[in-house]
Amino acid sequence: MTVALSSSEIADRLKNQFPEAITETKKECLIIKGDFLLDIASFLKNTPDLEFNYLSYITCVDYKDYFELVYQLVSTKHNHSLVLKTQCRQPEEPIVDSMVDLWKGADFQEREIYDLMGITFKGHPNLKRIFLWDGFQGHPLRKDNSNDTEN
Amino acid sequence: MTLKTEPFVINLGPVHPSTHGVFRLRATLDGEVVMDIEPIIGYLHRGIEKIAEGRNYKQDIPLTDRLDYVASMSNNLPYVMAVEKLAEIAVPERAEYIRIIMAEMQRIASHLLAVGSLANDLGTFFTPFQYMFREREKIVDLFEMVCGQRLLYNYMRFGGVSHDIPDEFIPALCKLVSTMPGFIDEYDQLLAENEILLARLKGVGILPKELAINSSVSGPMLRASGVEWDIRKVDSYSVYDRFNFDIPTEVIGDCYDRYRVRIQEMRQSVRILEQAIEQLPPGEVLAKVSPRLKPPVGEAYAHIEAPKGELGFYLVSDNSEKPYRLHIRAPSLINLTALREMVIGWKLADAIVIFGSIDICLGEVDR
Amino acid sequence: MQTSVTSFNPTFAFNTLPPDWPGNFWLHWLVFTIILIAFIIVSVIMFIWFERRLIGRFQIRLGPNRVGPFGLFQAIADVIKILTKEDIVPQKADKVVFWLAPLVALVPVLMVFAVVPLQSGAMLVDLNIGILYVVALSSIVSIGIFMAGWGSNNKYSIIGAMRDVAQLISYEIPLVLSIVGVVLLTGSLSLTEIVGAQNIPFILLQPIGFFVFFIGSLAEINRCPFDLVEAESEIIAGYNIEFSGSKFATFFLAEYSEAVLLSALTATLFLGGWSGPLLPPILWLLIKMFAVFAIIIWIRSTLPRFRIDQMMAFAWKFLLPLALINLLLTSLQIVFWPEASSWIIVLLSFAILVALILVWSKSFKPGGNKVGI
């Protein structure tokens, strides 16, 4: 079984290096500040006994007053996982650091989130719409999307 | 004297015999050599994640069928698992076994199709494809017996499966299980002892182990690169821990290895099916679940080893009848990330084969 | 056996006619040409039907069986369909080249049939340089294909056309060299004499030559595993991607006429042509042609396609040396051991063929690798 690492333990280890980074520690996930995302991710990836070398998925949830990005990190060496979250509280122009330099697998998923949720990923090499065409207005997965007819 | 040459941009797709759907590959060629590619997708985008937010939990099950439409049973499973995790629904044991039987049959069917269409990409004039379809047909017949459908099954429910398997199902399955290994061996022999096929596949499109992990590829592609990573073992779900089976892995990660892994996985699936038939307990197949299910506030992620890779559903509930957010971790889309690195430097014909060896389904890529 | 014609003279055709044939030379010319073209078209339709039915068998399905008895008229229905389709010419195509291409591809194939002996004396002209004429004309087809690829102004078709030229240049050489072995044994370039000289079919005396010729002819007619020109899974239809209606039909006819031609040539050069016991000669030729074509279909329905570099390597590193060795061995035998018993030579040739193929296939590495960009 993939062991879901206790987020409080990880939080304790992170506190030494990034004292101000952690916003909240929940049972199943660790919520950090967006500014520290890249540093913490590379710490998690490169620390020998953590070694989160596999980024399982990235997704984004629109909670109306903020966007929450969810990263599921897995280590294929130690077979453990961690859910890392960051909240993006600028609804007008949400910007998050891109993970492509750390995990190539983030490439298409970040483009997907950019396309459907409208989050800009700083440092992404090829950030453009992936599913919808270039002239499309708006971002359909946002809750306040103007293209909605039913909901 | 040197001739002046210039690169040549060519669009493979969206309507092309070997793109397995409406996939478009913008390739820059230097003669026959691929210098650069850019995958352009979205031609089949239906906004399933958005549609799901407008329907209730049960109505979303048929949507999942439409993801990887050649492996619908495997798509139902992680979705109902995610909802069960969210609403804490217990599944009867018999239902768990039936689910596994369906998922493993689906894996064989999907891999048969993958191998068949890979052979097609290599230029065998549909012959392996027809034989693979003959075996797939037997499996589809069994699915029809169980749920009345041949492509989009919509069979699994929260807390079990929609109805029990009919009496004639198990004898028919036993017959399938006893004949399938012979067919797999025969096809493997016919394909893998062909010199041209070996020359076309071996050493082509190598995906190194590190790059495979870094690119988040999953499923047979990851295992062909030498990573022993199968969700059925490493994060065992349902009742997979009760079966004996191996995770086939290869070393190099070329197209031939990906082919090998798929062939061997079919054999392992037959092994699982044999054990599942033996162990299949009697009893209920569907737990009592309210049709107007309102899971408590929270989120859940459930993933399975689908034929094409790790298929996961991330669900957020706000205690209403409709899911607040449904995200699908689509293996086909993420496996495509590695395509560019694998293709560059190979010939145009290889690019098609490498693409075919990834085995994507556009319904899942575009969603 | 026919008397060989010594000079190129329009009146020689009378030499090969029964004395009571009516009319003068030009009437004979006209009648025989029409008969020949009718024969080619009927054989093409039969070949298409035969291929579709046989591939159906290979692929555990029936194949066309609705139109007429055993689906025999399916190909005719297809011809009617294809001829009534709209003939589209792309706006940016090179119109003249685009129009000429199907004709340039078809006419040389039809012309080659003039020298193929359908039975003793039944041929339009008995050229004493028959085989040279065949080789010279059948390569012109490639020009038609290249014109089609170039004139369409389409990227896929230009790739297909380029591949075709590369393929033709590579495979023509071993093909011709393998024919030279037959010519050495016969001592004549005339196809009639080649048939006449085959007391034992040359496939037994020249197995290496047959092997090289057969593979070379597969490449010549762009058949699997050398169908890179129209590789469906890569470049969709290759050179004829922009063609429709009667132009496409012409290409289709050219392609299948070439298949008929190569089957007939293989039968003539290596399988004894029209000669055979009991049955009438034309039937023998047809049986042999269909047998050769059945093997071509078998290969088509079984083998994957080569990659372009593998195909070139196969021609230059595998077939060409084999053809040269065959030529050397045949010449040595004719010069130093002309009185050898045929059966010893049959045994020896097969032993050498097996040994060569074994040695070569062990040491032969097809094609290149990844190219650094």
XYZ file of C-alpha atoms in Angstrom, chain B residues 65-306:
242
model
C -17.949 5.500 -19.705
C -17.227 8.099 -22.303
C -13.659 8.710 -21.200
C -11.689 5.761 -22.463
C -14.447 4.289 -24.539
C -12.607 1.076 -25.287
C -12.241 0.359 -21.560
C -15.462 1.636 -20.021
C -15.597 -0.850 -17.165
C -12.247 0.358 -15.889
C -13.522 3.914 -15.963
C -16.588 3.204 -13.860
C -14.514 1.640 -11.135
C -12.381 4.535 -9.838
C -15.339 6.905 -9.948
C -17.568 4.709 -7.822
C -14.585 4.026 -5.560
C -14.069 7.744 -5.067
C -17.724 8.278 -4.207
C -17.693 5.303 -1.849
C -14.632 6.739 -0.154
C -16.347 10.095 0.182
C -19.677 8.755 1.445
C -18.150 5.826 3.322
C -20.202 3.146 1.619
C -19.254 -0.472 2.216
C -19.235 -2.741 -0.808
C -20.413 -6.376 -0.580
C -17.664 -8.897 -1.142
C -19.300 -10.490 -4.162
C -19.569 -7.106 -5.820
C -15.849 -6.507 -5.278
C -15.066 -9.760 -7.041
C -17.403 -9.001 -9.914
C -15.772 -5.603 -10.306
C -12.344 -7.162 -10.495
C -13.496 -9.737 -13.021
C -14.878 -6.955 -15.177
C -11.792 -4.780 -14.807
C -9.436 -7.591 -15.737
C -11.527 -8.647 -18.718
C -11.506 -5.041 -19.777
C -7.742 -4.919 -19.449
C -7.366 -7.887 -21.786
C -9.769 -6.322 -24.276
C -7.991 -2.981 -24.182
C -4.515 -4.467 -24.511
C -5.647 -6.615 -27.427
C -6.783 -3.491 -29.161
C -3.548 -1.697 -28.271
C -1.396 -4.457 -29.726
C -3.603 -4.774 -32.772
C -3.520 -1.115 -33.599
C 0.221 -0.964 -32.952
C 0.596 -3.662 -35.596
C -1.592 -1.582 -37.863
C 0.636 1.419 -37.377
C 3.524 -0.781 -38.410
C 1.781 -1.373 -41.701
C 0.396 -4.888 -41.405
C -2.679 -4.627 -43.527
C -5.240 -5.071 -40.683
C -4.581 -8.775 -40.202
C -3.389 -8.742 -36.562
C -6.067 -6.157 -35.882
C -8.789 -8.500 -37.105
C -7.515 -11.357 -34.983
C -7.292 -9.152 -31.907
C -10.816 -7.992 -32.572
C -12.000 -11.588 -32.721
C -10.760 -12.179 -29.160
C -12.065 -8.836 -27.989
C -15.439 -9.770 -29.404
C -15.655 -12.735 -27.032
C -15.062 -10.447 -24.073
C -17.557 -7.893 -25.334
C -20.116 -10.683 -25.693
C -19.617 -11.483 -22.026
C -20.098 -7.845 -21.082
C -23.277 -7.801 -23.105
C -24.463 -10.828 -21.183
C -23.859 -9.011 -17.907
C -25.127 -5.519 -18.573
C -26.741 -5.539 -21.989
C -24.227 -3.154 -23.496
C -21.281 -3.717 -25.755
C -19.322 -0.487 -25.552
C -20.501 1.869 -22.818
C -21.430 -0.381 -19.953
C -22.540 1.865 -17.097
C -22.442 -1.222 -14.912
C -20.978 -0.202 -11.576
C -22.923 1.560 -8.854
C -22.072 3.063 -5.478
C -21.915 0.068 -3.189
C -21.629 -2.598 -5.823
C -22.732 -3.296 -9.340
C -26.078 -2.656 -10.986
C -27.156 -6.290 -11.012
C -25.770 -9.735 -10.414
C -24.082 -11.744 -13.145
C -26.402 -14.231 -14.895
C -26.021 -17.962 -14.316
C -24.539 -18.669 -17.714
C -21.834 -16.059 -17.238
C -19.372 -18.062 -15.157
C -19.283 -21.109 -17.497
C -18.770 -18.775 -20.438
C -16.026 -16.941 -18.579
C -14.356 -20.247 -17.667
C -14.318 -21.152 -21.337
C -12.802 -17.779 -22.206
C -10.171 -18.069 -19.498
C -9.167 -21.545 -20.602
C -8.790 -20.633 -24.271
C -7.370 -17.131 -23.985
C -3.764 -18.036 -23.015
C -3.464 -20.180 -26.138
C -4.563 -17.314 -28.331
C -2.265 -14.854 -26.577
C 0.689 -17.196 -27.052
C -0.167 -17.713 -30.689
C -0.471 -14.021 -31.448
C 2.678 -13.234 -29.511
C 4.530 -15.845 -31.526
C 3.187 -14.559 -34.821
C 4.101 -10.981 -34.025
C 7.252 -11.160 -31.946
C 9.031 -13.660 -34.180
C 8.634 -11.468 -37.213
C 11.986 -9.998 -38.186
C 10.553 -6.845 -39.725
C 8.425 -6.172 -36.666
C 11.452 -6.602 -34.410
C 13.538 -4.332 -36.607
C 10.828 -1.704 -36.440
C 10.220 -1.929 -32.689
C 13.481 -2.811 -30.967
C 15.474 0.154 -29.744
C 12.938 2.588 -31.166
C 11.548 5.388 -29.045
C 13.431 4.643 -25.861
C 11.994 6.237 -22.742
C 14.626 6.108 -19.994
C 13.528 5.229 -16.484
C 14.293 8.628 -14.964
C 12.467 10.490 -17.683
C 9.520 8.140 -17.424
C 9.103 8.845 -13.722
C 9.740 12.540 -14.163
C 7.134 12.779 -16.903
C 4.525 11.123 -14.681
C 3.818 8.408 -17.233
C 1.994 5.420 -15.844
C 0.748 2.004 -16.743
C 2.481 -0.305 -19.222
C 4.660 2.567 -20.433
C 6.165 3.101 -16.990
C 6.671 -0.593 -16.428
C 8.317 -1.020 -19.826
C 10.894 1.527 -18.694
C 11.783 -0.656 -15.763
C 9.752 0.812 -12.902
C 7.859 -1.815 -10.987
C 4.855 0.355 -10.331
C 1.375 -1.082 -10.533
C -1.397 0.486 -8.478
C -2.911 -2.961 -7.986
C 0.189 -3.898 -5.965
C 1.662 -0.692 -4.626
C -1.635 0.801 -3.506
C -3.834 -2.249 -3.510
C -7.534 -1.485 -3.819
C -10.660 -3.621 -3.824
C -9.638 -7.230 -3.151
C -6.527 -7.363 -5.297
C -4.445 -8.337 -2.290
C -6.102 -11.754 -2.340
C -4.729 -12.707 -5.750
C -1.348 -13.944 -6.842
C -0.028 -12.129 -9.861
C 3.201 -10.596 -11.070
C 3.940 -7.155 -12.369
C 5.595 -7.622 -15.731
C 8.419 -5.151 -16.239
C 11.013 -4.663 -18.928
C 14.340 -2.871 -18.903
C 14.972 -0.648 -21.886
C 11.703 1.136 -22.425
C 11.543 0.946 -26.207
C 8.461 0.209 -28.282
C 9.150 -3.499 -28.176
C 9.207 -3.465 -24.379
C 5.884 -1.691 -24.259
C 4.478 -4.343 -26.549
C 5.970 -7.089 -24.359
C 4.554 -5.640 -21.173
C 1.064 -5.555 -22.649
C 1.260 -9.156 -23.822
C 2.468 -10.310 -20.427
C -0.146 -8.289 -18.606
C -2.835 -10.090 -20.529
C -1.459 -13.373 -19.230
C -1.457 -12.007 -15.683
C -5.039 -10.838 -16.101
C -6.035 -14.335 -17.112
C -4.350 -15.576 -13.937
C -6.331 -13.115 -11.841
C -9.542 -14.101 -13.577
C -8.912 -17.788 -12.836
C -8.447 -17.054 -9.137
C -11.411 -14.700 -9.027
C -13.718 -17.341 -10.490
C -12.542 -19.801 -7.857
C -12.968 -17.414 -4.954
C -16.193 -15.729 -6.072
C -18.434 -15.726 -2.974
C -22.249 -15.800 -3.019
C -24.304 -12.973 -1.610
C -25.531 -9.481 -2.305
C -24.054 -7.372 -5.063
C -25.440 -3.952 -4.205
C -25.441 -2.162 -0.879
C -28.376 0.065 0.030
C -27.480 3.549 -1.093
C -29.877 6.457 -1.283
C -30.498 7.453 -4.902
C -30.188 11.078 -3.841
C -26.780 10.616 -2.374
C -25.357 13.571 -0.467
C -21.820 12.781 0.662
C -20.455 14.832 3.561
C -18.259 17.835 2.868
C -14.792 16.741 1.947
C -12.656 15.410 -0.820
C -11.466 12.042 -1.984
C -9.105 10.645 -4.555
C -9.417 7.079 -5.786
C -7.217 5.601 -8.437
C -6.891 2.264 -10.162
C -4.536 0.642 -12.594
C -6.559 1.079 -15.742
